[in-house]
Tab-separated table of C-alpha atoms and ligand atoms in Angstrom:
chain	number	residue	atom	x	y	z
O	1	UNK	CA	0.000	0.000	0.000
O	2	UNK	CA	1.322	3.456	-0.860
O	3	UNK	CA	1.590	5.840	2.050
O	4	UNK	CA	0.638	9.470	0.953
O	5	UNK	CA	2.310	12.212	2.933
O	6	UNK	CA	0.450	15.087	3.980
O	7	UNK	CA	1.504	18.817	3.543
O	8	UNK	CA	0.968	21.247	6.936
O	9	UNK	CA	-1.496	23.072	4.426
O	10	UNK	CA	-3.149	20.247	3.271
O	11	UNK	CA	-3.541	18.893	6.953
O	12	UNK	CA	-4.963	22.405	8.028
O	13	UNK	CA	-7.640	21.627	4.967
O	14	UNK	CA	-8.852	18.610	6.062
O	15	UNK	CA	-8.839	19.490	9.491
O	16	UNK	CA	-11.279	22.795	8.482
O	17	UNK	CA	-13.664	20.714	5.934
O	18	UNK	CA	-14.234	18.188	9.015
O	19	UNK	CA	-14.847	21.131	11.404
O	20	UNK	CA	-17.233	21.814	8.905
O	21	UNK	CA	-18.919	19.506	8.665
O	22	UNK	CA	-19.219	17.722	12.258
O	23	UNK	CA	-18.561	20.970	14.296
O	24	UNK	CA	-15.229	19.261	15.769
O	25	UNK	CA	-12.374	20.736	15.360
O	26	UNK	CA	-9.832	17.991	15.043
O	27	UNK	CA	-5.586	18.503	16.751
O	28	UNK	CA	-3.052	18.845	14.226
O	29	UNK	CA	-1.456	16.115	16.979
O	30	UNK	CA	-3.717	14.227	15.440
O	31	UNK	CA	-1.685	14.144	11.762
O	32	UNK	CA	-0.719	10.320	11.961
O	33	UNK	CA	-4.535	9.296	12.802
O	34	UNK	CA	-5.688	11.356	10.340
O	35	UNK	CA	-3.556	9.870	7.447
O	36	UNK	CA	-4.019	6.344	8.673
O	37	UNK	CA	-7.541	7.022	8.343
O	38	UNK	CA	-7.771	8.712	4.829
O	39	UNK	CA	-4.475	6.735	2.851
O	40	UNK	CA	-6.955	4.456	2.611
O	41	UNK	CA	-9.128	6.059	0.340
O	42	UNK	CA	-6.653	7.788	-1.299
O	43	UNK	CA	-5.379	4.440	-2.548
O	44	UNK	CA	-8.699	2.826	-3.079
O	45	UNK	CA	-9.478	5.984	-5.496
O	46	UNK	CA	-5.883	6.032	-7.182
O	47	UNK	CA	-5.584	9.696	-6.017
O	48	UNK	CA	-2.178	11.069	-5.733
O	49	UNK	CA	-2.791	13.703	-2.987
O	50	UNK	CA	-4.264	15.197	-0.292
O	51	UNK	CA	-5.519	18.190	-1.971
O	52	UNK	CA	-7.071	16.062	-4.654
O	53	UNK	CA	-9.147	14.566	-2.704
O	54	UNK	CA	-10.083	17.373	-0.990
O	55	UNK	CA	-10.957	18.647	-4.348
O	56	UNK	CA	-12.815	15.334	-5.278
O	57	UNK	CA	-14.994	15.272	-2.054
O	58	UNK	CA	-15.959	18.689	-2.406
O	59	UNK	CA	-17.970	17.930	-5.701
O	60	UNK	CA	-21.828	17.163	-5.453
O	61	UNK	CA	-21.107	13.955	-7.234
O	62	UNK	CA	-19.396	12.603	-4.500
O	63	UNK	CA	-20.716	12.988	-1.645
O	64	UNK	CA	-21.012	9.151	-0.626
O	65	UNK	CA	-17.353	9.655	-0.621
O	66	UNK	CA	-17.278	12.637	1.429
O	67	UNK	CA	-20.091	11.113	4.283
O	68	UNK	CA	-17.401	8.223	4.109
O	69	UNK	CA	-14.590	10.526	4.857
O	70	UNK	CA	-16.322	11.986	7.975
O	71	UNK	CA	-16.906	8.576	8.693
O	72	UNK	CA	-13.556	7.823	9.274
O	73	UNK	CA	-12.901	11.031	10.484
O	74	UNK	CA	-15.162	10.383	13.810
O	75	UNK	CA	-14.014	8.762	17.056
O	76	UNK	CA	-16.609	6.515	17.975
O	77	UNK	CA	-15.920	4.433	20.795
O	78	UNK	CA	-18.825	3.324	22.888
O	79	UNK	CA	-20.067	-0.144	24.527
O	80	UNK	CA	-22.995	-1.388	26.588
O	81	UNK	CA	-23.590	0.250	30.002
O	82	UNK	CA	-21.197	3.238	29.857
O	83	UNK	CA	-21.206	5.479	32.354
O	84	UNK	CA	-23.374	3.238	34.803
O	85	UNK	CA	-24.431	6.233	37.327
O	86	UNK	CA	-26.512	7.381	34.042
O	87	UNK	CA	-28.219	4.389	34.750
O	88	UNK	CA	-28.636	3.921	38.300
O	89	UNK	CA	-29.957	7.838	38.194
O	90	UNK	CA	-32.651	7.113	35.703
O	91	UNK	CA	-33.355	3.578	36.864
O	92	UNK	CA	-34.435	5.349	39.875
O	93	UNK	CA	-36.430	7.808	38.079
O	94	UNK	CA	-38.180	5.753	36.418
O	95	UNK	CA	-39.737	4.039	39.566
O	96	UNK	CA	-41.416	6.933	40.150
O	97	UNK	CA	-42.451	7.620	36.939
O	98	UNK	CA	-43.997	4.364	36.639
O	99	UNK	CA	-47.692	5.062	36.195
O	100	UNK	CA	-47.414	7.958	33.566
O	101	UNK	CA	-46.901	8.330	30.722
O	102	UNK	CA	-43.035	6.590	29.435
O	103	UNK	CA	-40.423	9.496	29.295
O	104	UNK	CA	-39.472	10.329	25.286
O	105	UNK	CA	-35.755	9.514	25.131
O	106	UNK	CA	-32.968	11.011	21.913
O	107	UNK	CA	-29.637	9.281	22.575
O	108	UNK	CA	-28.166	12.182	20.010
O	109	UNK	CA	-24.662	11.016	19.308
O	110	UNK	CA	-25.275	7.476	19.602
O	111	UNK	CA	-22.356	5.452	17.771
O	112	UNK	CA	-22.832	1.860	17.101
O	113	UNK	CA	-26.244	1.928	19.174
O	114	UNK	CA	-24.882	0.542	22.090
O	115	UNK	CA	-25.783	3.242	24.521
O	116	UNK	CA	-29.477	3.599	23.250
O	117	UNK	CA	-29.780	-0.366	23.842
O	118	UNK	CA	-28.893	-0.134	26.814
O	119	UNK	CA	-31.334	2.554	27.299
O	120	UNK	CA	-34.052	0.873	25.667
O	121	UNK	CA	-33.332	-2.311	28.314
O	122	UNK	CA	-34.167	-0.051	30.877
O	123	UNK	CA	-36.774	1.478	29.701
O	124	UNK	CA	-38.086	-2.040	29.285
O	125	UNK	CA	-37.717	-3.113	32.458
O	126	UNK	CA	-40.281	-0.098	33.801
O	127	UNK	CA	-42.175	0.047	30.632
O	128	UNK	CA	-42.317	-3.394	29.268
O	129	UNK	CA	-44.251	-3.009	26.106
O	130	UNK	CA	-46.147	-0.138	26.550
O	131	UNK	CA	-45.958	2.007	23.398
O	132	UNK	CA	-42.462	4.353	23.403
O	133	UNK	CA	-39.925	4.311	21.265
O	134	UNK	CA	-36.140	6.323	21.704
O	135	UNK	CA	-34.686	7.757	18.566
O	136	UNK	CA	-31.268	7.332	18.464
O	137	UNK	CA	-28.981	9.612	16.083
O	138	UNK	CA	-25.446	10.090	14.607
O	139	UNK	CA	-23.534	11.819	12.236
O	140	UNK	CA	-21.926	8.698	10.921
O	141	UNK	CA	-23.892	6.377	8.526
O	142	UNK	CA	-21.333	3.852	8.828
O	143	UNK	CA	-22.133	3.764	12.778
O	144	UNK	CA	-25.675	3.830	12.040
O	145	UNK	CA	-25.881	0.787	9.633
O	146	UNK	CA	-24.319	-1.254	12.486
O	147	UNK	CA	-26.618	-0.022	15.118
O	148	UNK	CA	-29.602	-1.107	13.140
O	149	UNK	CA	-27.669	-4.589	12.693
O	150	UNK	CA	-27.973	-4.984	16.645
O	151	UNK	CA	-25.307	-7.667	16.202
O	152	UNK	CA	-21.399	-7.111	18.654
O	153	UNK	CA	-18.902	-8.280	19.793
O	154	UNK	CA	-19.769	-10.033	23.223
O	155	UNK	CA	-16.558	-7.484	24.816
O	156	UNK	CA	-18.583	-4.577	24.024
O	157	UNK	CA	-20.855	-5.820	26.401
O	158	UNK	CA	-19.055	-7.016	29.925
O	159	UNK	CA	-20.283	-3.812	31.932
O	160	UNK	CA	-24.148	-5.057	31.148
O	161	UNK	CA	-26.054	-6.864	33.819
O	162	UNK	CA	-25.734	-10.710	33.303
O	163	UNK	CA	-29.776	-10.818	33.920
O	164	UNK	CA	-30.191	-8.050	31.043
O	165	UNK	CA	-27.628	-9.783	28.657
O	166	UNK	CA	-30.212	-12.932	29.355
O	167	UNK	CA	-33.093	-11.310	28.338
O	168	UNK	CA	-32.463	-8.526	25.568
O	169	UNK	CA	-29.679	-10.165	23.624
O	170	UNK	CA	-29.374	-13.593	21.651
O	171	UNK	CA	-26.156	-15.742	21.993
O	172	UNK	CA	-24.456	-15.783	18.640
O	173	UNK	CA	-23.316	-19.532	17.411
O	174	UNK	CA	-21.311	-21.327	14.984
O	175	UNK	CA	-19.874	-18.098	12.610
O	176	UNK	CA	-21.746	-15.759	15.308
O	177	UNK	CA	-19.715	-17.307	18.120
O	178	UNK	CA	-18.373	-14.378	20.589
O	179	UNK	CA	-21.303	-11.991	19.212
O	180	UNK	CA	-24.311	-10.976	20.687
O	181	UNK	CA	-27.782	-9.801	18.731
O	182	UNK	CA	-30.086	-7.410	20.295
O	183	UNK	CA	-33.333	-9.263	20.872
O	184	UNK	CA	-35.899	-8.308	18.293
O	185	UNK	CA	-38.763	-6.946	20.304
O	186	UNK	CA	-36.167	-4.519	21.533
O	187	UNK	CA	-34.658	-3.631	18.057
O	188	UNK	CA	-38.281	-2.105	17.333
O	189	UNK	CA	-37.841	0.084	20.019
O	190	UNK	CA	-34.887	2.304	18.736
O	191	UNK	CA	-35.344	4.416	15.962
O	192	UNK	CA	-31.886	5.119	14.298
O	193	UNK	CA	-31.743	8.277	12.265
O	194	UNK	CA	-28.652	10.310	10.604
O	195	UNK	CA	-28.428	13.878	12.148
O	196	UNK	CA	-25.819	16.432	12.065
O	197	UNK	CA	-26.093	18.092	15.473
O	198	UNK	CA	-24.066	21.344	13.844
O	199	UNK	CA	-26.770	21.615	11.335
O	200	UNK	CA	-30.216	22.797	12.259
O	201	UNK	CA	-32.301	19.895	13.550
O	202	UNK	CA	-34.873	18.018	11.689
O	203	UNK	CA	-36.855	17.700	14.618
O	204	UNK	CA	-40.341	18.957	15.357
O	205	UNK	CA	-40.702	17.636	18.472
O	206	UNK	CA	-39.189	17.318	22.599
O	207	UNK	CA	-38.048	15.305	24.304
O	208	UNK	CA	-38.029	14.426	28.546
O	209	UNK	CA	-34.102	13.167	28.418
O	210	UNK	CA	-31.492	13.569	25.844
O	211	UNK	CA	-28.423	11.914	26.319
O	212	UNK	CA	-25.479	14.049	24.625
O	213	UNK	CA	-22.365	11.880	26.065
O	214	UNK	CA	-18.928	11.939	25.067
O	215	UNK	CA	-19.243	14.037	21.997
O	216	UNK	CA	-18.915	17.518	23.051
O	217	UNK	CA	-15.272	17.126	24.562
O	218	UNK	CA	-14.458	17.518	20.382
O	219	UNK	CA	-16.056	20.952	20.367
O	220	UNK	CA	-14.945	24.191	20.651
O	221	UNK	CA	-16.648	26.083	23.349
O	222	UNK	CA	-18.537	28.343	21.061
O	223	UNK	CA	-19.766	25.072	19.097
O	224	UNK	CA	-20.543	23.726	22.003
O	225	UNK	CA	-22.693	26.584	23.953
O	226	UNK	CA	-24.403	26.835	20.196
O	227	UNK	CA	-25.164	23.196	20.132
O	228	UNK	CA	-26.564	22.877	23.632
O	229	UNK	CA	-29.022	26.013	23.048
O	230	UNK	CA	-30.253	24.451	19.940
O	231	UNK	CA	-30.314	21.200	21.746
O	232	UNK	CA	-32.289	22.879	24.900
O	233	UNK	CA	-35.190	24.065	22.524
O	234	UNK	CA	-36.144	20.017	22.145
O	235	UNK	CA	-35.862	19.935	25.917
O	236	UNK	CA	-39.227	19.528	28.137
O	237	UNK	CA	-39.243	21.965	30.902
O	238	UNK	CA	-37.901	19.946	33.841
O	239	UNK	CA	-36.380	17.639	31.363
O	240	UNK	CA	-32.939	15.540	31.613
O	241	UNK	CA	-30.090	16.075	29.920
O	242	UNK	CA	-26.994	14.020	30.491
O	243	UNK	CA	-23.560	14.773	29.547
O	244	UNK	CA	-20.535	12.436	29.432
O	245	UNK	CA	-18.550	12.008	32.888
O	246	UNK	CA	-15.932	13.827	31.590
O	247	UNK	CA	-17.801	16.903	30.310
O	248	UNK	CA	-19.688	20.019	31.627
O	249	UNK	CA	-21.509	22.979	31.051
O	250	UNK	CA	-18.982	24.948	33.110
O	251	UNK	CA	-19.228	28.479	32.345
O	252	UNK	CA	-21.979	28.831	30.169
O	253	UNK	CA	-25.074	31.351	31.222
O	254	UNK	CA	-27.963	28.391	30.201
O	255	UNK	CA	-31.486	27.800	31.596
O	256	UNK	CA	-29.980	24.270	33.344
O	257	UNK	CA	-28.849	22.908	36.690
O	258	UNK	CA	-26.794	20.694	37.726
O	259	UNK	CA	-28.684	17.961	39.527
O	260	UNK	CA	-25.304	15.371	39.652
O	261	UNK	CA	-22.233	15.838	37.786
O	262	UNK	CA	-22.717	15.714	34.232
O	263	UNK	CA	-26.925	15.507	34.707
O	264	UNK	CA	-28.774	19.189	34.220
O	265	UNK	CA	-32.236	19.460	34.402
O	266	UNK	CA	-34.105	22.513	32.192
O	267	UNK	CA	-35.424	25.217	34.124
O	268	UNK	CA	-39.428	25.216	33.505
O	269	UNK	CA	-40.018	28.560	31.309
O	270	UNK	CA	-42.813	30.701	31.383
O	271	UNK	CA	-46.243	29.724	30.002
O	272	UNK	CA	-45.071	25.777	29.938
O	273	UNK	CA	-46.007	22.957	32.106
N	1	SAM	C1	-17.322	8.685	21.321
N	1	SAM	S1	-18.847	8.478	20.480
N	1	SAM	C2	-20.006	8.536	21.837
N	1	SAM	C3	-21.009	7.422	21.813
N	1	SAM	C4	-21.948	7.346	23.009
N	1	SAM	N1	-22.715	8.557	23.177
N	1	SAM	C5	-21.185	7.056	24.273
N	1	SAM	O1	-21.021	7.924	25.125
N	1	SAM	O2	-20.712	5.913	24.424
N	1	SAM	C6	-19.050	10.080	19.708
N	1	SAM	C7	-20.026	10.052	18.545
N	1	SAM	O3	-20.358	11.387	18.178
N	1	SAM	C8	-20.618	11.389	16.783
N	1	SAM	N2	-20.552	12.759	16.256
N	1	SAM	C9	-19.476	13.545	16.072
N	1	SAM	N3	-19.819	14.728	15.535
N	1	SAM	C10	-21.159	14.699	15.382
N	1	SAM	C11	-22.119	15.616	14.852
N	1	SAM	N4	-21.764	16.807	14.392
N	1	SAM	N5	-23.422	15.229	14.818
N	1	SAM	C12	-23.808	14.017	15.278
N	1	SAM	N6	-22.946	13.112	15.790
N	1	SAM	C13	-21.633	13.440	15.840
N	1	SAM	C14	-19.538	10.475	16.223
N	1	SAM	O4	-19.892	9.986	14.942
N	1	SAM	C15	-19.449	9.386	17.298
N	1	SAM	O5	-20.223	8.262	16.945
């Protein structure tokens, strides 16, 4: 395989037409990672440089090319039960919320699906069958095509209750050996869509808990403050939203408050209930 070397300029491109188009603004640290990710393409295409397929992505008639370049472009890292105080918060929630009506859930940067699984498990175990769905979204189509597979690696998996692995998920055999597949009364409960969150949001509607985890430590604060004010107006009043561990609104004049680190709750505004 031919390895392509990239120019400082050429680096600084690519890192501003993924800022761009995901909002993240990518380390120039980040220069081996980024080639390792792209050669690839360049080879596949027979392209002899950087800037050429810059150039190439750019056009209208290649835009499956371009989504696949912010594909591999994306950090994606996730598994089952991340982040288990998440959990144990809502788990408790839920007990309470028990005889209304089930809480309307967007997992908005959800990877390979497995944090909106492990949501919908949940969910499950307060809700059973009672109609709700969660819609689950990401910028990556390749990440999105897996989730709606519902088939992993059993690894991705060894933070999820044994009794929960027993019920939601299938043992893979023979080829399938080591995998697991979400259980298909469960798969119908996840709606997986493609959304940009630095575009405006095809959404009409709001939601009582969005989980936004582990995807705003990429953005710059400006992005970020942006993206959580556009986020906040499909936000219930009173309603959840949950930030990675790692992340916070720190700074930032918003209608939220911190309940627990990394949970806010919306402020209820005027004239809503
Ligand atoms: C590290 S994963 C987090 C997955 C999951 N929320 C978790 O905490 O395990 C970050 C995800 O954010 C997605 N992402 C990055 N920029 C995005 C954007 N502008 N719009 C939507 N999703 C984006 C990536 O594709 C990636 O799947």
């Amino acid at each position: 395989m031919q390895h392509h070397r990239i120019t400082d300029a050429e680096l600084e491109q690519v890192i501003r037409f993924f800022q761009a188009e995901s909002g993240i603004r990518l380390s120039s640290q980040k220069k081996s990672l980024i080639c390792g990710r792209l050669n690839i393409r360049l080879n596949a295409l027979n392209i002899d440089c950087y800037q050429q397929y810059l150039t190439f992505i750019r056009q209208p008639a290649h835009a499956a090319e371009k989504q696949l370049a912010i594909d591999l472009l994306t950090t994606n890292e996730t598994y089952f039960y991340r982040e288990p105080k998440h959990f144990e918060f809502l788990d408790r929630l839920f007990t309470s919320w028990r005889e209304g009506r089930p809480p309307a859930i967007w997992s908005a940067a959800c990877s390979s699906g497995e944090e909106p699984f492990t949501l919908s498990m949940l969910m499950y175990e307060h809700f059973e069958s009672r109609p709700w769905k969660i819609l689950a979204s990401d910028l990556s189509q390749r990440m999105l095509s897996t989730a709606e597979k519902g088939i992993y690696p059993l690894t991705r998996a060894k933070e999820l209750p044994e009794a929960w692995l027993k019920k939601y998920c299938l043992k893979g055999q023979g080829d399938y050996d080591g995998y697991l597949k979400i259980q298909g009364f469960l798969q119908e409960k996840v709606d997986f869509r493609q959304i940009n969150l630095s575009r405006p949001l095809p959404l009409e509607n709001a939601f009582d808990i969005i989980f936004l985890r582990n995807v705003l430590i990429y953005f710059d604060p400006e992005a970020k403050e942006r993206l959580i004010r556009t986020l906040l107006q499909h936000l219930k009043g009173s309603g959840l939203l949950i930030l990675g561990h790692s992340e916070s609104l720190n700074g930032m004049n918003l209608p939220l408050k911190a309940i627990q680190p990394s949970i806010y709750q919306k402020a209820i505004q005027h004239g809503e209930h």
